[in-house]
């Protein structure tokens, strides 16, 4: 079975400093991994995805993540935080479709990113 | 144009009532989902439909009944609402194999049962 663990429930950084949001996954298959962001009272938006191509994945708004199979990790980083980055971030693994199945997304518990001025 | 739209955005209702949430997608996707986000912001799949056919039912109480009149719509009807049903419900859509693409989410419906 697939699962993801987000290692920090809350991360606080100052504006202009680097962001690191940690995610470990468990998967019996070659996984597809995603990071989604949820701004307050908004829906979910895809930041980036890993689907077995390049291990360093670049996403929107300057975010990137590196897939490390040896560490079963998919940490999200950004060199310089902006106030608008304050949001909830979800690491997600997809469970592949089986017979007659569509597959589904399995979400981590979420990490709240606070950005201080 | 909104890709995945849900109505209503907010829903406040009394225990025991029956209510529906509607979802429509204009992306041409074959697959639609309902996810529930609890008070701790944890998201869990409830249902998925592929081309109007129920594919995933994640041990959701029978009071929840999804209906897909066509592949662009997936509505969620809830009978005999309980306090524990209070949550944010997200509709989403994707192509059939979700591994190599993304799911597009609606804005969510915040359901409050009083």
mmCIF file with all atom_site columns, C-alpha atoms in Angstrom:
data_model
loop_
_atom_site.group_PDB
_atom_site.id
_atom_site.type_symbol
_atom_site.label_atom_id
_atom_site.label_alt_id
_atom_site.label_comp_id
_atom_site.label_asym_id
_atom_site.label_entity_id
_atom_site.label_seq_id
_atom_site.pdbx_PDB_ins_code
_atom_site.Cartn_x
_atom_site.Cartn_y
_atom_site.Cartn_z
_atom_site.occupancy
_atom_site.B_iso_or_equiv
_atom_site.pdbx_formal_charge
_atom_site.auth_seq_id
_atom_site.auth_comp_id
_atom_site.auth_asym_id
_atom_site.auth_atom_id
_atom_site.pdbx_PDB_model_num
ATOM 1   C CA . UNK A 1 1   ? 0.000   0.000  0.000   1.00 0.00 ? 1   UNK A CA 1
ATOM 2   C CA . UNK A 1 2   ? 1.095   3.527  -0.693  1.00 0.00 ? 2   UNK A CA 1
ATOM 3   C CA . UNK A 1 3   ? 1.462   6.192  1.982   1.00 0.00 ? 3   UNK A CA 1
ATOM 4   C CA . UNK A 1 4   ? 3.169   9.512  2.605   1.00 0.00 ? 4   UNK A CA 1
ATOM 5   C CA . UNK A 1 5   ? 4.413   11.067 5.817   1.00 0.00 ? 5   UNK A CA 1
ATOM 6   C CA . UNK A 1 6   ? 4.993   14.776 6.112   1.00 0.00 ? 6   UNK A CA 1
ATOM 7   C CA . UNK A 1 7   ? 7.531   15.173 8.836   1.00 0.00 ? 7   UNK A CA 1
ATOM 8   C CA . UNK A 1 8   ? 6.540   18.652 10.005  1.00 0.00 ? 8   UNK A CA 1
ATOM 9   C CA . UNK A 1 9   ? 3.007   19.786 10.704  1.00 0.00 ? 9   UNK A CA 1
ATOM 10  C CA . UNK A 1 10  ? 4.086   23.425 10.881  1.00 0.00 ? 10  UNK A CA 1
ATOM 11  C CA . UNK A 1 11  ? 7.078   25.287 9.403   1.00 0.00 ? 11  UNK A CA 1
ATOM 12  C CA . UNK A 1 12  ? 7.823   28.945 10.042  1.00 0.00 ? 12  UNK A CA 1
ATOM 13  C CA . UNK A 1 13  ? 10.349  30.929 7.994   1.00 0.00 ? 13  UNK A CA 1
ATOM 14  C CA . UNK A 1 14  ? 11.203  34.560 7.477   1.00 0.00 ? 14  UNK A CA 1
ATOM 15  C CA . UNK A 1 15  ? 10.527  36.208 4.155   1.00 0.00 ? 15  UNK A CA 1
ATOM 16  C CA . UNK A 1 16  ? 13.534  35.838 1.857   1.00 0.00 ? 16  UNK A CA 1
ATOM 17  C CA . UNK A 1 17  ? 14.909  32.716 3.588   1.00 0.00 ? 17  UNK A CA 1
ATOM 18  C CA . UNK A 1 18  ? 14.860  29.165 2.180   1.00 0.00 ? 18  UNK A CA 1
ATOM 19  C CA . UNK A 1 19  ? 11.901  26.836 2.562   1.00 0.00 ? 19  UNK A CA 1
ATOM 20  C CA . UNK A 1 20  ? 12.173  23.092 3.206   1.00 0.00 ? 20  UNK A CA 1
ATOM 21  C CA . UNK A 1 21  ? 9.059   20.948 3.601   1.00 0.00 ? 21  UNK A CA 1
ATOM 22  C CA . UNK A 1 22  ? 9.853   17.289 4.204   1.00 0.00 ? 22  UNK A CA 1
ATOM 23  C CA . UNK A 1 23  ? 8.024   14.277 2.838   1.00 0.00 ? 23  UNK A CA 1
ATOM 24  C CA . UNK A 1 24  ? 8.766   10.560 2.990   1.00 0.00 ? 24  UNK A CA 1
ATOM 25  C CA . UNK A 1 25  ? 6.814   8.012  1.008   1.00 0.00 ? 25  UNK A CA 1
ATOM 26  C CA . UNK A 1 26  ? 6.151   4.316  1.077   1.00 0.00 ? 26  UNK A CA 1
ATOM 27  C CA . UNK A 1 27  ? 5.242   2.526  -2.106  1.00 0.00 ? 27  UNK A CA 1
ATOM 28  C CA . UNK A 1 28  ? 5.380   -0.987 -3.446  1.00 0.00 ? 28  UNK A CA 1
ATOM 29  C CA . UNK A 1 29  ? 5.425   0.376  -6.977  1.00 0.00 ? 29  UNK A CA 1
ATOM 30  C CA . UNK A 1 30  ? 7.519   2.949  -8.734  1.00 0.00 ? 30  UNK A CA 1
ATOM 31  C CA . UNK A 1 31  ? 5.648   5.914  -7.324  1.00 0.00 ? 31  UNK A CA 1
ATOM 32  C CA . UNK A 1 32  ? 4.207   9.042  -8.828  1.00 0.00 ? 32  UNK A CA 1
ATOM 33  C CA . UNK A 1 33  ? 4.529   11.881 -6.338  1.00 0.00 ? 33  UNK A CA 1
ATOM 34  C CA . UNK A 1 34  ? 2.981   15.309 -6.207  1.00 0.00 ? 34  UNK A CA 1
ATOM 35  C CA . UNK A 1 35  ? 2.985   18.442 -4.110  1.00 0.00 ? 35  UNK A CA 1
ATOM 36  C CA . UNK A 1 36  ? -0.267  20.376 -3.865  1.00 0.00 ? 36  UNK A CA 1
ATOM 37  C CA . UNK A 1 37  ? -0.800  23.750 -2.201  1.00 0.00 ? 37  UNK A CA 1
ATOM 38  C CA . UNK A 1 38  ? -3.977  24.991 -0.536  1.00 0.00 ? 38  UNK A CA 1
ATOM 39  C CA . UNK A 1 39  ? -4.296  28.691 0.219   1.00 0.00 ? 39  UNK A CA 1
ATOM 40  C CA . UNK A 1 40  ? -6.767  29.666 2.960   1.00 0.00 ? 40  UNK A CA 1
ATOM 41  C CA . UNK A 1 41  ? -10.363 28.924 1.964   1.00 0.00 ? 41  UNK A CA 1
ATOM 42  C CA . UNK A 1 42  ? -9.256  27.911 -1.509  1.00 0.00 ? 42  UNK A CA 1
ATOM 43  C CA . UNK A 1 43  ? -9.065  24.704 -3.505  1.00 0.00 ? 43  UNK A CA 1
ATOM 44  C CA . UNK A 1 44  ? -5.973  22.625 -4.168  1.00 0.00 ? 44  UNK A CA 1
ATOM 45  C CA . UNK A 1 45  ? -3.442  23.586 -6.799  1.00 0.00 ? 45  UNK A CA 1
ATOM 46  C CA . UNK A 1 46  ? -0.687  21.382 -8.197  1.00 0.00 ? 46  UNK A CA 1
ATOM 47  C CA . UNK A 1 47  ? 2.806   22.713 -7.492  1.00 0.00 ? 47  UNK A CA 1
ATOM 48  C CA . UNK A 1 48  ? 4.792   19.959 -9.178  1.00 0.00 ? 48  UNK A CA 1
ATOM 49  C CA . UNK A 1 49  ? 4.843   16.245 -9.954  1.00 0.00 ? 49  UNK A CA 1
ATOM 50  C CA . UNK A 1 50  ? 7.347   13.423 -10.285 1.00 0.00 ? 50  UNK A CA 1
ATOM 51  C CA . UNK A 1 51  ? 6.452   10.633 -12.688 1.00 0.00 ? 51  UNK A CA 1
ATOM 52  C CA . UNK A 1 52  ? 9.718   8.687  -13.131 1.00 0.00 ? 52  UNK A CA 1
ATOM 53  C CA . UNK A 1 53  ? 11.437  11.166 -15.418 1.00 0.00 ? 53  UNK A CA 1
ATOM 54  C CA . UNK A 1 54  ? 14.025  13.608 -14.031 1.00 0.00 ? 54  UNK A CA 1
ATOM 55  C CA . UNK A 1 55  ? 14.546  13.243 -10.276 1.00 0.00 ? 55  UNK A CA 1
ATOM 56  C CA . UNK A 1 56  ? 14.751  17.016 -9.757  1.00 0.00 ? 56  UNK A CA 1
ATOM 57  C CA . UNK A 1 57  ? 11.379  18.462 -10.537 1.00 0.00 ? 57  UNK A CA 1
ATOM 58  C CA . UNK A 1 58  ? 10.681  22.151 -10.984 1.00 0.00 ? 58  UNK A CA 1
ATOM 59  C CA . UNK A 1 59  ? 7.254   23.525 -10.278 1.00 0.00 ? 59  UNK A CA 1
ATOM 60  C CA . UNK A 1 60  ? 5.405   26.785 -10.203 1.00 0.00 ? 60  UNK A CA 1
ATOM 61  C CA . UNK A 1 61  ? 6.313   29.836 -8.110  1.00 0.00 ? 61  UNK A CA 1
ATOM 62  C CA . UNK A 1 62  ? 9.960   28.830 -7.781  1.00 0.00 ? 62  UNK A CA 1
ATOM 63  C CA . UNK A 1 63  ? 9.345   25.566 -5.933  1.00 0.00 ? 63  UNK A CA 1
ATOM 64  C CA . UNK A 1 64  ? 11.202  22.374 -6.693  1.00 0.00 ? 64  UNK A CA 1
ATOM 65  C CA . UNK A 1 65  ? 11.461  18.884 -5.259  1.00 0.00 ? 65  UNK A CA 1
ATOM 66  C CA . UNK A 1 66  ? 13.960  16.080 -5.519  1.00 0.00 ? 66  UNK A CA 1
ATOM 67  C CA . UNK A 1 67  ? 12.988  12.435 -5.690  1.00 0.00 ? 67  UNK A CA 1
ATOM 68  C CA . UNK A 1 68  ? 15.489  10.314 -3.727  1.00 0.00 ? 68  UNK A CA 1
ATOM 69  C CA . UNK A 1 69  ? 14.707  6.639  -3.999  1.00 0.00 ? 69  UNK A CA 1
ATOM 70  C CA . UNK A 1 70  ? 17.428  5.586  -1.554  1.00 0.00 ? 70  UNK A CA 1
ATOM 71  C CA . UNK A 1 71  ? 15.912  7.821  1.114   1.00 0.00 ? 71  UNK A CA 1
ATOM 72  C CA . UNK A 1 72  ? 12.277  7.377  -0.013  1.00 0.00 ? 72  UNK A CA 1
ATOM 73  C CA . UNK A 1 73  ? 11.977  11.141 0.171   1.00 0.00 ? 73  UNK A CA 1
ATOM 74  C CA . UNK A 1 74  ? 10.426  13.885 -1.924  1.00 0.00 ? 74  UNK A CA 1
ATOM 75  C CA . UNK A 1 75  ? 11.207  17.112 -0.083  1.00 0.00 ? 75  UNK A CA 1
ATOM 76  C CA . UNK A 1 76  ? 9.894   20.435 -1.340  1.00 0.00 ? 76  UNK A CA 1
ATOM 77  C CA . UNK A 1 77  ? 12.227  23.443 -1.426  1.00 0.00 ? 77  UNK A CA 1
ATOM 78  C CA . UNK A 1 78  ? 12.276  27.069 -2.445  1.00 0.00 ? 78  UNK A CA 1
ATOM 79  C CA . UNK A 1 79  ? 15.351  29.299 -2.245  1.00 0.00 ? 79  UNK A CA 1
ATOM 80  C CA . UNK A 1 80  ? 13.558  32.395 -0.995  1.00 0.00 ? 80  UNK A CA 1
ATOM 81  C CA . UNK A 1 81  ? 10.166  32.514 0.700   1.00 0.00 ? 81  UNK A CA 1
ATOM 82  C CA . UNK A 1 82  ? 7.585   35.102 -0.194  1.00 0.00 ? 82  UNK A CA 1
ATOM 83  C CA . UNK A 1 83  ? 4.678   36.216 1.954   1.00 0.00 ? 83  UNK A CA 1
ATOM 84  C CA . UNK A 1 84  ? 2.278   34.794 -0.629  1.00 0.00 ? 84  UNK A CA 1
ATOM 85  C CA . UNK A 1 85  ? 3.738   31.303 -0.035  1.00 0.00 ? 85  UNK A CA 1
ATOM 86  C CA . UNK A 1 86  ? 1.955   31.060 3.310   1.00 0.00 ? 86  UNK A CA 1
ATOM 87  C CA . UNK A 1 87  ? -0.438  28.137 2.848   1.00 0.00 ? 87  UNK A CA 1
ATOM 88  C CA . UNK A 1 88  ? -1.024  24.455 3.526   1.00 0.00 ? 88  UNK A CA 1
ATOM 89  C CA . UNK A 1 89  ? 1.160   22.062 1.535   1.00 0.00 ? 89  UNK A CA 1
ATOM 90  C CA . UNK A 1 90  ? 0.323   18.448 0.815   1.00 0.00 ? 90  UNK A CA 1
ATOM 91  C CA . UNK A 1 91  ? 2.657   15.714 -0.332  1.00 0.00 ? 91  UNK A CA 1
ATOM 92  C CA . UNK A 1 92  ? 0.718   13.161 -2.346  1.00 0.00 ? 92  UNK A CA 1
ATOM 93  C CA . UNK A 1 93  ? 1.392   9.718  -3.785  1.00 0.00 ? 93  UNK A CA 1
ATOM 94  C CA . UNK A 1 94  ? -0.777  8.149  -6.423  1.00 0.00 ? 94  UNK A CA 1
ATOM 95  C CA . UNK A 1 95  ? -1.995  4.612  -6.096  1.00 0.00 ? 95  UNK A CA 1
ATOM 96  C CA . UNK A 1 96  ? -1.943  3.187  -9.574  1.00 0.00 ? 96  UNK A CA 1
ATOM 97  C CA . UNK A 1 97  ? -5.062  1.884  -11.223 1.00 0.00 ? 97  UNK A CA 1
ATOM 98  C CA . UNK A 1 98  ? -5.728  -1.788 -10.862 1.00 0.00 ? 98  UNK A CA 1
ATOM 99  C CA . UNK A 1 99  ? -8.151  -3.916 -12.724 1.00 0.00 ? 99  UNK A CA 1
ATOM 100 C CA . UNK A 1 100 ? -11.173 -1.708 -13.299 1.00 0.00 ? 100 UNK A CA 1
ATOM 101 C CA . UNK A 1 101 ? -9.730  0.888  -10.973 1.00 0.00 ? 101 UNK A CA 1
ATOM 102 C CA . UNK A 1 102 ? -8.914  4.498  -11.738 1.00 0.00 ? 102 UNK A CA 1
ATOM 103 C CA . UNK A 1 103 ? -6.170  4.913  -9.192  1.00 0.00 ? 103 UNK A CA 1
ATOM 104 C CA . UNK A 1 104 ? -6.380  7.554  -6.516  1.00 0.00 ? 104 UNK A CA 1
ATOM 105 C CA . UNK A 1 105 ? -4.352  10.176 -4.724  1.00 0.00 ? 105 UNK A CA 1
ATOM 106 C CA . UNK A 1 106 ? -3.220  9.503  -1.166  1.00 0.00 ? 106 UNK A CA 1
ATOM 107 C CA . UNK A 1 107 ? -2.521  12.655 0.797   1.00 0.00 ? 107 UNK A CA 1
ATOM 108 C CA . UNK A 1 108 ? -0.058  13.335 3.579   1.00 0.00 ? 108 UNK A CA 1
ATOM 109 C CA . UNK A 1 109 ? -1.232  15.114 6.704   1.00 0.00 ? 109 UNK A CA 1
ATOM 110 C CA . UNK A 1 110 ? -0.218  18.522 5.405   1.00 0.00 ? 110 UNK A CA 1
ATOM 111 C CA . UNK A 1 111 ? 2.365   21.113 6.476   1.00 0.00 ? 111 UNK A CA 1
ATOM 112 C CA . UNK A 1 112 ? 1.340   24.639 7.344   1.00 0.00 ? 112 UNK A CA 1
ATOM 113 C CA . UNK A 1 113 ? 3.906   27.123 6.068   1.00 0.00 ? 113 UNK A CA 1
ATOM 114 C CA . UNK A 1 114 ? 4.032   30.417 7.910   1.00 0.00 ? 114 UNK A CA 1
ATOM 115 C CA . UNK A 1 115 ? 6.085   33.247 6.396   1.00 0.00 ? 115 UNK A CA 1
ATOM 116 C CA . UNK A 1 116 ? 7.080   36.056 8.726   1.00 0.00 ? 116 UNK A CA 1
ATOM 117 C CA . UNK A 1 117 ? 7.909   39.535 7.446   1.00 0.00 ? 117 UNK A CA 1
ATOM 118 C CA . UNK B 2 1   ? -13.611 29.406 -17.303 1.00 0.00 ? 1   UNK B CA 1
ATOM 119 C CA . UNK B 2 2   ? -13.581 27.377 -14.115 1.00 0.00 ? 2   UNK B CA 1
ATOM 120 C CA . UNK B 2 3   ? -12.326 23.848 -14.787 1.00 0.00 ? 3   UNK B CA 1
ATOM 121 C CA . UNK B 2 4   ? -14.020 22.125 -11.832 1.00 0.00 ? 4   UNK B CA 1
ATOM 122 C CA . UNK B 2 5   ? -16.890 23.946 -10.183 1.00 0.00 ? 5   UNK B CA 1
ATOM 123 C CA . UNK B 2 6   ? -18.833 22.980 -7.086  1.00 0.00 ? 6   UNK B CA 1
ATOM 124 C CA . UNK B 2 7   ? -22.013 24.401 -5.664  1.00 0.00 ? 7   UNK B CA 1
ATOM 125 C CA . UNK B 2 8   ? -22.730 25.546 -3.092  1.00 0.00 ? 8   UNK B CA 1
ATOM 126 C CA . UNK B 2 9   ? -19.523 26.909 -1.631  1.00 0.00 ? 9   UNK B CA 1
ATOM 127 C CA . UNK B 2 10  ? -20.980 27.015 1.880   1.00 0.00 ? 10  UNK B CA 1
ATOM 128 C CA . UNK B 2 11  ? -23.757 24.882 3.318   1.00 0.00 ? 11  UNK B CA 1
ATOM 129 C CA . UNK B 2 12  ? -25.129 25.160 6.839   1.00 0.00 ? 12  UNK B CA 1
ATOM 130 C CA . UNK B 2 13  ? -27.879 22.734 7.778   1.00 0.00 ? 13  UNK B CA 1
ATOM 131 C CA . UNK B 2 14  ? -29.456 20.986 10.732  1.00 0.00 ? 14  UNK B CA 1
ATOM 132 C CA . UNK B 2 15  ? -28.896 17.421 11.811  1.00 0.00 ? 15  UNK B CA 1
ATOM 133 C CA . UNK B 2 16  ? -31.198 14.976 10.111  1.00 0.00 ? 16  UNK B CA 1
ATOM 134 C CA . UNK B 2 17  ? -31.603 16.987 6.919   1.00 0.00 ? 17  UNK B CA 1
ATOM 135 C CA . UNK B 2 18  ? -30.799 15.749 3.429   1.00 0.00 ? 18  UNK B CA 1
ATOM 136 C CA . UNK B 2 19  ? -28.552 17.864 1.219   1.00 0.00 ? 19  UNK B CA 1
ATOM 137 C CA . UNK B 2 20  ? -26.783 17.700 -2.140  1.00 0.00 ? 20  UNK B CA 1
ATOM 138 C CA . UNK B 2 21  ? -23.537 19.134 -3.491  1.00 0.00 ? 21  UNK B CA 1
ATOM 139 C CA . UNK B 2 22  ? -23.114 19.482 -7.226  1.00 0.00 ? 22  UNK B CA 1
ATOM 140 C CA . UNK B 2 23  ? -19.913 19.234 -9.253  1.00 0.00 ? 23  UNK B CA 1
ATOM 141 C CA . UNK B 2 24  ? -19.195 19.869 -12.894 1.00 0.00 ? 24  UNK B CA 1
ATOM 142 C CA . UNK B 2 25  ? -15.972 19.702 -14.900 1.00 0.00 ? 25  UNK B CA 1
ATOM 143 C CA . UNK B 2 26  ? -15.341 21.097 -18.374 1.00 0.00 ? 26  UNK B CA 1
ATOM 144 C CA . UNK B 2 27  ? -11.963 19.445 -18.928 1.00 0.00 ? 27  UNK B CA 1
ATOM 145 C CA . UNK B 2 28  ? -13.231 16.440 -20.828 1.00 0.00 ? 28  UNK B CA 1
ATOM 146 C CA . UNK B 2 29  ? -11.868 14.075 -18.160 1.00 0.00 ? 29  UNK B CA 1
ATOM 147 C CA . UNK B 2 30  ? -13.229 10.582 -17.783 1.00 0.00 ? 30  UNK B CA 1
ATOM 148 C CA . UNK B 2 31  ? -12.749 10.322 -14.033 1.00 0.00 ? 31  UNK B CA 1
ATOM 149 C CA . UNK B 2 32  ? -14.215 12.323 -11.166 1.00 0.00 ? 32  UNK B CA 1
ATOM 150 C CA . UNK B 2 33  ? -13.714 12.078 -7.417  1.00 0.00 ? 33  UNK B CA 1
ATOM 151 C CA . UNK B 2 34  ? -15.085 13.218 -4.107  1.00 0.00 ? 34  UNK B CA 1
ATOM 152 C CA . UNK B 2 35  ? -12.617 13.903 -1.302  1.00 0.00 ? 35  UNK B CA 1
ATOM 153 C CA . UNK B 2 36  ? -13.402 14.850 2.287   1.00 0.00 ? 36  UNK B CA 1
ATOM 154 C CA . UNK B 2 37  ? -11.155 17.218 4.258   1.00 0.00 ? 37  UNK B CA 1
ATOM 155 C CA . UNK B 2 38  ? -11.644 16.986 7.999   1.00 0.00 ? 38  UNK B CA 1
ATOM 156 C CA . UNK B 2 39  ? -11.066 19.616 10.678  1.00 0.00 ? 39  UNK B CA 1
ATOM 157 C CA . UNK B 2 40  ? -7.380  18.685 10.836  1.00 0.00 ? 40  UNK B CA 1
ATOM 158 C CA . UNK B 2 41  ? -7.118  19.301 7.076   1.00 0.00 ? 41  UNK B CA 1
ATOM 159 C CA . UNK B 2 42  ? -6.585  15.622 6.280   1.00 0.00 ? 42  UNK B CA 1
ATOM 160 C CA . UNK B 2 43  ? -7.868  14.725 2.813   1.00 0.00 ? 43  UNK B CA 1
ATOM 161 C CA . UNK B 2 44  ? -9.276  11.305 2.081   1.00 0.00 ? 44  UNK B CA 1
ATOM 162 C CA . UNK B 2 45  ? -10.923 9.922  -1.001  1.00 0.00 ? 45  UNK B CA 1
ATOM 163 C CA . UNK B 2 46  ? -14.580 8.974  -0.735  1.00 0.00 ? 46  UNK B CA 1
ATOM 164 C CA . UNK B 2 47  ? -15.576 7.964  -4.247  1.00 0.00 ? 47  UNK B CA 1
ATOM 165 C CA . UNK B 2 48  ? -14.319 7.869  -7.796  1.00 0.00 ? 48  UNK B CA 1
ATOM 166 C CA . UNK B 2 49  ? -16.333 7.499  -10.962 1.00 0.00 ? 49  UNK B CA 1
ATOM 167 C CA . UNK B 2 50  ? -15.072 6.693  -14.413 1.00 0.00 ? 50  UNK B CA 1
ATOM 168 C CA . UNK B 2 51  ? -17.384 7.536  -17.283 1.00 0.00 ? 51  UNK B CA 1
ATOM 169 C CA . UNK B 2 52  ? -20.460 7.442  -15.007 1.00 0.00 ? 52  UNK B CA 1
ATOM 170 C CA . UNK B 2 53  ? -19.445 4.135  -13.415 1.00 0.00 ? 53  UNK B CA 1
ATOM 171 C CA . UNK B 2 54  ? -18.626 3.879  -9.685  1.00 0.00 ? 54  UNK B CA 1
ATOM 172 C CA . UNK B 2 55  ? -15.053 2.645  -9.323  1.00 0.00 ? 55  UNK B CA 1
ATOM 173 C CA . UNK B 2 56  ? -13.934 3.464  -5.777  1.00 0.00 ? 56  UNK B CA 1
ATOM 174 C CA . UNK B 2 57  ? -16.114 3.510  -2.673  1.00 0.00 ? 57  UNK B CA 1
ATOM 175 C CA . UNK B 2 58  ? -13.912 3.948  0.375   1.00 0.00 ? 58  UNK B CA 1
ATOM 176 C CA . UNK B 2 59  ? -16.161 2.499  3.081   1.00 0.00 ? 59  UNK B CA 1
ATOM 177 C CA . UNK B 2 60  ? -18.276 5.613  3.194   1.00 0.00 ? 60  UNK B CA 1
ATOM 178 C CA . UNK B 2 61  ? -21.588 5.336  5.100   1.00 0.00 ? 61  UNK B CA 1
ATOM 179 C CA . UNK B 2 62  ? -24.611 4.494  2.987   1.00 0.00 ? 62  UNK B CA 1
ATOM 180 C CA . UNK B 2 63  ? -26.031 7.915  3.789   1.00 0.00 ? 63  UNK B CA 1
ATOM 181 C CA . UNK B 2 64  ? -23.642 9.261  1.161   1.00 0.00 ? 64  UNK B CA 1
ATOM 182 C CA . UNK B 2 65  ? -24.779 8.542  -2.373  1.00 0.00 ? 65  UNK B CA 1
ATOM 183 C CA . UNK B 2 66  ? -22.882 9.845  -5.372  1.00 0.00 ? 66  UNK B CA 1
ATOM 184 C CA . UNK B 2 67  ? -24.622 10.198 -8.703  1.00 0.00 ? 67  UNK B CA 1
ATOM 185 C CA . UNK B 2 68  ? -23.060 10.783 -12.095 1.00 0.00 ? 68  UNK B CA 1
ATOM 186 C CA . UNK B 2 69  ? -25.651 11.672 -14.747 1.00 0.00 ? 69  UNK B CA 1
ATOM 187 C CA . UNK B 2 70  ? -22.868 12.067 -17.323 1.00 0.00 ? 70  UNK B CA 1
ATOM 188 C CA . UNK B 2 71  ? -19.095 12.060 -17.241 1.00 0.00 ? 71  UNK B CA 1
ATOM 189 C CA . UNK B 2 72  ? -18.924 15.828 -16.723 1.00 0.00 ? 72  UNK B CA 1
ATOM 190 C CA . UNK B 2 73  ? -21.006 15.783 -13.535 1.00 0.00 ? 73  UNK B CA 1
ATOM 191 C CA . UNK B 2 74  ? -20.664 14.059 -10.192 1.00 0.00 ? 74  UNK B CA 1
ATOM 192 C CA . UNK B 2 75  ? -23.099 15.043 -7.468  1.00 0.00 ? 75  UNK B CA 1
ATOM 193 C CA . UNK B 2 76  ? -23.013 14.023 -3.825  1.00 0.00 ? 76  UNK B CA 1
ATOM 194 C CA . UNK B 2 77  ? -26.223 13.487 -1.901  1.00 0.00 ? 77  UNK B CA 1
ATOM 195 C CA . UNK B 2 78  ? -26.133 13.077 1.867   1.00 0.00 ? 78  UNK B CA 1
ATOM 196 C CA . UNK B 2 79  ? -29.094 11.745 3.836   1.00 0.00 ? 79  UNK B CA 1
ATOM 197 C CA . UNK B 2 80  ? -29.783 12.203 7.538   1.00 0.00 ? 80  UNK B CA 1
ATOM 198 C CA . UNK B 2 81  ? -26.885 14.542 8.122   1.00 0.00 ? 81  UNK B CA 1
ATOM 199 C CA . UNK B 2 82  ? -24.870 14.082 11.317  1.00 0.00 ? 82  UNK B CA 1
ATOM 200 C CA . UNK B 2 83  ? -22.595 16.455 13.209  1.00 0.00 ? 83  UNK B CA 1
ATOM 201 C CA . UNK B 2 84  ? -19.589 14.392 12.128  1.00 0.00 ? 84  UNK B CA 1
ATOM 202 C CA . UNK B 2 85  ? -20.334 15.098 8.492   1.00 0.00 ? 85  UNK B CA 1
ATOM 203 C CA . UNK B 2 86  ? -19.144 18.668 8.989   1.00 0.00 ? 86  UNK B CA 1
ATOM 204 C CA . UNK B 2 87  ? -16.113 19.033 6.719   1.00 0.00 ? 87  UNK B CA 1
ATOM 205 C CA . UNK B 2 88  ? -14.950 20.505 3.448   1.00 0.00 ? 88  UNK B CA 1
ATOM 206 C CA . UNK B 2 89  ? -15.848 18.351 0.469   1.00 0.00 ? 89  UNK B CA 1
ATOM 207 C CA . UNK B 2 90  ? -13.748 18.597 -2.666  1.00 0.00 ? 90  UNK B CA 1
ATOM 208 C CA . UNK B 2 91  ? -14.669 17.417 -6.102  1.00 0.00 ? 91  UNK B CA 1
ATOM 209 C CA . UNK B 2 92  ? -11.850 16.613 -8.528  1.00 0.00 ? 92  UNK B CA 1
ATOM 210 C CA . UNK B 2 93  ? -11.345 15.262 -12.013 1.00 0.00 ? 93  UNK B CA 1
ATOM 211 C CA . UNK B 2 94  ? -8.507  13.651 -13.935 1.00 0.00 ? 94  UNK B CA 1
ATOM 212 C CA . UNK B 2 95  ? -7.818  11.476 -16.930 1.00 0.00 ? 95  UNK B CA 1
ATOM 213 C CA . UNK B 2 96  ? -8.332  7.791  -16.129 1.00 0.00 ? 96  UNK B CA 1
ATOM 214 C CA . UNK B 2 97  ? -4.759  6.942  -15.171 1.00 0.00 ? 97  UNK B CA 1
ATOM 215 C CA . UNK B 2 98  ? -3.848  9.508  -12.548 1.00 0.00 ? 98  UNK B CA 1
ATOM 216 C CA . UNK B 2 99  ? -0.197  8.523  -12.280 1.00 0.00 ? 99  UNK B CA 1
ATOM 217 C CA . UNK B 2 100 ? 1.131   10.672 -15.076 1.00 0.00 ? 100 UNK B CA 1
ATOM 218 C CA . UNK B 2 101 ? -1.062  13.680 -14.739 1.00 0.00 ? 101 UNK B CA 1
ATOM 219 C CA . UNK B 2 102 ? -2.669  15.815 -12.120 1.00 0.00 ? 102 UNK B CA 1
ATOM 220 C CA . UNK B 2 103 ? -6.084  15.942 -10.576 1.00 0.00 ? 103 UNK B CA 1
ATOM 221 C CA . UNK B 2 104 ? -7.916  19.242 -10.848 1.00 0.00 ? 104 UNK B CA 1
ATOM 222 C CA . UNK B 2 105 ? -9.830  20.229 -7.741  1.00 0.00 ? 105 UNK B CA 1
ATOM 223 C CA . UNK B 2 106 ? -12.865 22.382 -7.209  1.00 0.00 ? 106 UNK B CA 1
ATOM 224 C CA . UNK B 2 107 ? -12.929 25.170 -4.648  1.00 0.00 ? 107 UNK B CA 1
ATOM 225 C CA . UNK B 2 108 ? -14.563 22.966 -2.042  1.00 0.00 ? 108 UNK B CA 1
ATOM 226 C CA . UNK B 2 109 ? -17.897 23.004 -0.247  1.00 0.00 ? 109 UNK B CA 1
ATOM 227 C CA . UNK B 2 110 ? -17.756 23.771 3.459   1.00 0.00 ? 110 UNK B CA 1
ATOM 228 C CA . UNK B 2 111 ? -20.552 21.793 5.087   1.00 0.00 ? 111 UNK B CA 1
ATOM 229 C CA . UNK B 2 112 ? -21.533 22.687 8.644   1.00 0.00 ? 112 UNK B CA 1
ATOM 230 C CA . UNK B 2 113 ? -24.088 20.538 10.411  1.00 0.00 ? 113 UNK B CA 1
ATOM 231 C CA . UNK B 2 114 ? -25.635 22.120 13.506  1.00 0.00 ? 114 UNK B CA 1
#
